[in-house]
Amino acid sequence: MKRYLQQEPLLVQQVETSQWLLPVHTHDFYELILIGKGSGYHIINDNRFPYTTGDVYFLGPSDHHSFSVAEKTQFCFLTFTDAYLSGLVNVKNTVWKRIKTYSLHTTHGFTGSLVTNAMDQQHLNALLSILLSEQKSPRQLSSPIVDALMGVILSLIERQISQQQLKSIQTSTPSADLIPKIIAYICQHIMQPESLRIEQLANVFHYSPGHLSALFKQQVGESLQHYIIQYKLKLVEKRLRLSSLTVSQIADEFGFTDICHLNKLFKRYYRHTPMVYRRVRV
């Protein structure tokens, strides 16, 4: 599969086309895509979803995707590196961390348009238009104005993510939707160990710890703790393959007590320590 690399920290591009020419691909950067006009299908992680004017998609390095254009489409692409966003002083660490976490979970159902509110779509369009203008200026994309605009864009995206995930986990009655909502909650808080303690999960979903654990194991076939560990390690494995973060940084990002703790768990499931696994697989 084709993998695209980006040297520039930030790029904004607008393209209008009747035919999508790029193959299914991955990339080493983050990508915000806004549909200015047109319709067709977005094929992401082997799933096919219709798109239309105003739809917004956010993709991370772990995603592979392409488009099938039915009606001539105007795409606006905002692409940026992890290093660029991590260096923005006007973006709260919690905002970027939540967005990065979201980008790891598109295979868990978060694959449709991220922004559905017409007002927020208009705001994004306006912000991206200003960025396009700035890119054409002699300053290019390195001015304080651009950094401020990126801060607003990320805050808007983070708000949409929070609203979407909150809707997915709200529950008041025992139902068949309980397990998907628990899994959505785990996705949202995978980098926050305190939020994934059984007592906290029980409090969020209004069950006793024992009852919630029993229901999860009955329907999923494994314990909550085992599911969380396996899922977290899958994300660690993606980080090892698709990022340049050190093992220490990855351990800290996902809330492991130390590198030894991560090494022990990772070797149990992948037969190698993270460092050896990266050397063998990358």
Coordinates of N, CA, C and O in Angstrom, one line a residue, residues 108-199:
H108 N -13.3 1.9 14.9 CA -14.3 1.5 16.0 C -15.5 2.3 15.8 O -16.3 2.6 16.8
G109 N -15.8 2.7 14.6 CA -17.1 3.3 14.3 C -17.1 4.8 14.1 O -18.1 5.3 13.6
F110 N -16.0 5.5 14.4 CA -16.0 6.9 14.2 C -15.4 7.2 12.8 O -14.3 7.7 12.6
T111 N -16.2 6.9 11.8 CA -15.7 7.0 10.4 C -16.5 7.9 9.5 O -16.2 8.1 8.4
G112 N -17.7 8.3 10.0 CA -18.5 9.2 9.2 C -18.0 10.6 9.3 O -17.0 10.9 9.9
S113 N -18.8 11.6 8.8 CA -18.5 13.0 8.9 C -18.4 13.4 10.4 O -19.3 13.1 11.2
L114 N -17.3 14.1 10.7 CA -17.1 14.5 12.1 C -18.0 15.7 12.5 O -18.4 15.8 13.6
V115 N -18.2 16.6 11.5 CA -19.0 17.8 11.8 C -20.3 17.7 11.1 O -20.3 17.7 9.8
T116 N -21.4 17.8 11.8 CA -22.7 17.8 11.1 C -23.5 19.1 11.3 O -24.5 19.3 10.7
N117 N -23.0 19.9 12.3 CA -23.7 21.2 12.5 C -23.4 22.2 11.4 O -22.2 22.4 11.2
A118 N -24.4 22.8 10.8 CA -24.2 23.7 9.6 C -23.3 24.9 10.0 O -22.5 25.3 9.3
M119 N -23.6 25.4 11.2 CA -22.8 26.6 11.7 C -21.3 26.3 11.8 O -20.5 27.0 11.4
D120 N -21.0 25.1 12.4 CA -19.6 24.7 12.6 C -19.0 24.5 11.3 O -17.8 24.7 11.1
Q121 N -19.7 23.9 10.3 CA -19.2 23.7 9.0 C -18.8 25.0 8.3 O -17.8 25.2 7.7
Q122 N -19.7 26.0 8.5 CA -19.4 27.4 8.0 C -18.1 28.0 8.6 O -17.3 28.6 7.9
H123 N -18.0 27.8 9.9 CA -16.8 28.3 10.6 C -15.6 27.7 10.1 O -14.5 28.4 9.9
L124 N -15.6 26.4 9.9 CA -14.4 25.7 9.4 C -14.1 26.1 8.0 O -12.9 26.4 7.7
N125 N -15.1 26.3 7.2 CA -14.9 26.8 5.8 C -14.2 28.2 5.8 O -13.2 28.4 5.1
A126 N -14.6 29.0 6.7 CA -14.1 30.4 6.8 C -12.6 30.3 7.3 O -11.7 31.0 6.7
L127 N -12.3 29.5 8.3 CA -11.0 29.4 8.8 C -10.0 28.8 7.8 O -8.9 29.3 7.6
L128 N -10.5 27.8 7.1 CA -9.6 27.2 6.0 C -9.4 28.2 4.9 O -8.3 28.2 4.3
S129 N -10.4 29.0 4.6 CA -10.2 30.0 3.5 C -9.1 31.0 3.9 O -8.3 31.4 3.0
I130 N -9.1 31.4 5.1 CA -8.0 32.3 5.6 C -6.7 31.6 5.5 O -5.7 32.2 5.1
L131 N -6.6 30.4 5.9 CA -5.3 29.6 5.9 C -4.8 29.5 4.4 O -3.6 29.7 4.2
L132 N -5.7 29.3 3.5 CA -5.4 29.2 2.1 C -4.8 30.6 1.6 O -3.8 30.6 0.9
S133 N -5.4 31.6 2.1 CA -4.9 33.0 1.7 C -3.5 33.2 2.3 O -2.6 33.8 1.7
E134 N -3.3 32.8 3.6 CA -2.0 33.0 4.2 C -0.9 32.2 3.6 O 0.2 32.6 3.5
Q135 N -1.3 31.0 3.0 CA -0.3 30.1 2.4 C 0.3 30.8 1.1 O 1.4 30.6 0.7
K136 N -0.5 31.6 0.5 CA -0.1 32.3 -0.7 C 0.7 33.6 -0.5 O 1.3 34.1 -1.4
S137 N 0.7 34.0 0.8 CA 1.4 35.2 1.1 C 2.9 34.9 1.3 O 3.3 33.8 1.5
P138 N 3.8 36.0 1.3 CA 5.2 35.7 1.6 C 5.5 35.1 2.9 O 6.5 34.4 3.0
R139 N 4.6 35.3 3.9 CA 4.9 34.7 5.2 C 4.7 33.2 5.2 O 5.1 32.5 6.1
Q140 N 3.9 32.8 4.2 CA 3.5 31.4 4.1 C 2.8 30.9 5.4 O 2.0 31.7 5.9
L141 N 3.0 29.7 5.9 CA 2.3 29.2 7.0 C 3.1 29.2 8.3 O 3.2 28.2 9.0
S142 N 3.7 30.3 8.6 CA 4.6 30.4 9.8 C 4.3 31.6 10.7 O 5.2 31.9 11.5
S143 N 3.2 32.2 10.5 CA 2.9 33.5 11.3 C 2.1 33.2 12.5 O 1.4 32.1 12.6
P144 N 2.1 34.1 13.5 CA 1.3 33.9 14.7 C -0.2 33.8 14.4 O -1.0 33.2 15.1
I145 N -0.6 34.5 13.3 CA -2.0 34.4 12.8 C -2.4 33.0 12.5 O -3.4 32.5 12.9
V146 N -1.5 32.3 11.7 CA -1.8 30.9 11.4 C -1.8 30.0 12.6 O -2.7 29.2 12.7
D147 N -0.9 30.2 13.5 CA -0.9 29.4 14.7 C -2.2 29.6 15.5 O -2.8 28.7 16.1
A148 N -2.7 30.9 15.6 CA -3.9 31.2 16.3 C -5.1 30.5 15.6 O -6.0 29.9 16.2
L149 N -5.1 30.5 14.2 CA -6.2 29.9 13.5 C -6.2 28.4 13.7 O -7.2 27.8 13.9
M150 N -5.0 27.8 13.7 CA -4.9 26.4 14.0 C -5.4 26.0 15.3 O -6.1 25.0 15.5
G151 N -5.2 26.9 16.3 CA -5.7 26.6 17.7 C -7.2 26.6 17.7 O -7.8 25.8 18.3
V152 N -7.8 27.6 16.9 CA -9.3 27.6 16.9 C -9.8 26.4 16.2 O -10.8 25.8 16.6
I153 N -9.2 26.0 15.1 CA -9.7 24.8 14.3 C -9.6 23.6 15.2 O -10.6 22.8 15.2
L154 N -8.5 23.4 15.9 CA -8.4 22.2 16.7 C -9.3 22.2 17.8 O -9.9 21.1 18.2
S155 N -9.6 23.3 18.4 CA -10.6 23.4 19.5 C -12.0 23.1 19.0 O -12.7 22.4 19.7
L156 N -12.3 23.5 17.8 CA -13.6 23.2 17.2 C -13.7 21.7 16.9 O -14.7 21.1 17.2
I157 N -12.6 21.1 16.4 CA -12.6 19.7 16.1 C -12.8 18.9 17.4 O -13.5 17.9 17.5
E158 N -12.0 19.3 18.4 CA -12.1 18.6 19.7 C -13.5 18.6 20.3 O -13.9 17.7 20.9
R159 N -14.1 19.8 20.1 CA -15.5 19.9 20.6 C -16.4 18.9 19.9 O -17.3 18.3 20.6
Q160 N -16.3 18.8 18.6 CA -17.1 17.8 17.9 C -16.9 16.4 18.3 O -17.8 15.6 18.5
I161 N -15.6 16.1 18.5 CA -15.2 14.7 19.0 C -15.9 14.5 20.3 O -16.5 13.4 20.6
S162 N -15.8 15.4 21.3 CA -16.3 15.2 22.6 C -17.9 15.0 22.5 O -18.4 14.2 23.2
Q163 N -18.5 15.8 21.7 CA -20.0 15.7 21.6 C -20.4 14.4 21.0 O -21.3 13.7 21.4
Q164 N -19.6 13.9 20.0 CA -19.9 12.7 19.3 C -19.8 11.5 20.3 O -20.6 10.6 20.3
Q165 N -18.7 11.5 21.0 CA -18.4 10.4 21.9 C -19.3 10.4 23.1 O -19.7 9.4 23.6
L166 N -19.7 11.6 23.6 CA -20.6 11.7 24.7 C -22.0 11.1 24.3 O -22.5 10.3 25.1
K167 N -22.4 11.3 23.1 CA -23.7 10.7 22.7 C -23.6 9.2 22.6 O -24.6 8.5 22.9
S168 N -22.4 8.7 22.2 CA -22.3 7.3 22.1 C -22.2 6.5 23.4 O -22.4 5.3 23.4
I169 N -21.9 7.2 24.5 CA -21.7 6.5 25.8 C -22.9 6.7 26.7 O -23.0 6.1 27.8
Q170 N -23.8 7.7 26.4 CA -24.9 7.9 27.3 C -25.8 6.7 27.4 O -26.2 6.2 26.4
T171 N -26.2 6.3 28.6 CA -27.0 5.2 28.7 C -27.8 5.3 30.0 O -27.3 5.8 31.0
S172 N -29.0 4.8 30.1 CA -29.8 4.9 31.3 C -30.5 3.6 31.6 O -31.0 3.4 32.7
T173 N -30.6 2.7 30.7 CA -31.2 1.4 30.9 C -30.4 0.3 30.4 O -29.6 0.4 29.4
P174 N -30.5 -0.9 31.0 CA -29.8 -2.1 30.5 C -30.3 -2.4 29.1 O -31.5 -2.6 28.9
S175 N -29.4 -2.5 28.1 CA -29.8 -2.7 26.8 C -28.7 -3.4 26.0 O -27.6 -3.5 26.4
A176 N -29.0 -3.7 24.7 CA -28.0 -4.4 23.9 C -26.9 -3.4 23.5 O -25.9 -3.7 23.0
D177 N -27.2 -2.0 23.7 CA -26.2 -1.0 23.3 C -25.2 -0.8 24.4 O -24.2 -0.1 24.2
L178 N -25.3 -1.5 25.5 CA -24.4 -1.3 26.6 C -22.9 -1.5 26.3 O -22.0 -0.7 26.5
I179 N -22.6 -2.7 25.7 CA -21.3 -3.1 25.4 C -20.6 -2.1 24.4 O -19.5 -1.6 24.6
P180 N -21.3 -1.8 23.2 CA -20.7 -0.8 22.4 C -20.4 0.6 23.1 O -19.4 1.2 22.7
K181 N -21.3 1.0 24.0 CA -21.0 2.2 24.7 C -19.9 2.1 25.7 O -19.1 3.1 25.8
I182 N -19.7 1.0 26.3 CA -18.5 0.7 27.1 C -17.2 0.8 26.3 O -16.3 1.4 26.7
I183 N -17.3 0.2 25.1 CA -16.1 0.2 24.2 C -15.8 1.6 23.7 O -14.6 2.0 23.7
A184 N -16.9 2.3 23.4 CA -16.7 3.7 23.0 C -16.0 4.5 24.1 O -15.1 5.4 23.9
Y185 N -16.5 4.3 25.3 CA -15.9 5.0 26.5 C -14.4 4.6 26.7 O -13.6 5.5 26.9
I186 N -14.1 3.4 26.5 CA -12.7 2.9 26.6 C -11.9 3.6 25.5 O -10.7 4.0 25.8
C187 N -12.4 3.7 24.3 CA -11.6 4.4 23.2 C -11.3 5.8 23.6 O -10.2 6.3 23.4
Q188 N -12.4 6.5 24.2 CA -12.2 7.9 24.5 C -11.2 8.1 25.6 O -10.5 9.1 25.6
H189 N -11.1 7.2 26.5 CA -10.3 7.4 27.7 C -9.1 6.5 27.8 O -8.5 6.3 28.9
I190 N -8.6 5.9 26.7 CA -7.6 4.9 26.7 C -6.3 5.4 27.2 O -5.4 4.7 27.7
M191 N -6.1 6.7 27.1 CA -4.8 7.3 27.7 C -5.0 7.8 29.1 O -4.1 8.5 29.6
Q192 N -6.1 7.5 29.7 CA -6.4 8.0 31.1 C -6.7 6.8 32.0 O -7.8 6.4 32.2
P193 N -5.6 6.2 32.5 CA -5.8 4.9 33.3 C -6.8 5.1 34.5 O -7.6 4.1 34.7
E194 N -6.9 6.2 35.1 CA -7.8 6.4 36.2 C -9.3 6.3 35.8 O -10.1 5.8 36.5
S195 N -9.5 6.7 34.5 CA -10.9 6.7 34.0 C -11.3 5.2 33.6 O -12.5 5.0 33.4
L196 N -10.4 4.3 33.5 CA -10.7 3.0 33.1 C -10.7 2.0 34.3 O -10.8 0.8 34.1
R197 N -10.5 2.5 35.5 CA -10.7 1.6 36.6 C -12.1 1.0 36.7 O -13.1 1.8 36.4
I198 N -12.3 -0.2 37.1 CA -13.6 -0.8 37.1 C -14.6 0.0 38.0 O -15.8 0.1 37.6
E199 N -14.1 0.6 39.1 CA -15.0 1.4 39.9 C -15.5 2.7 39.1 O -16.7 3.0 39.3

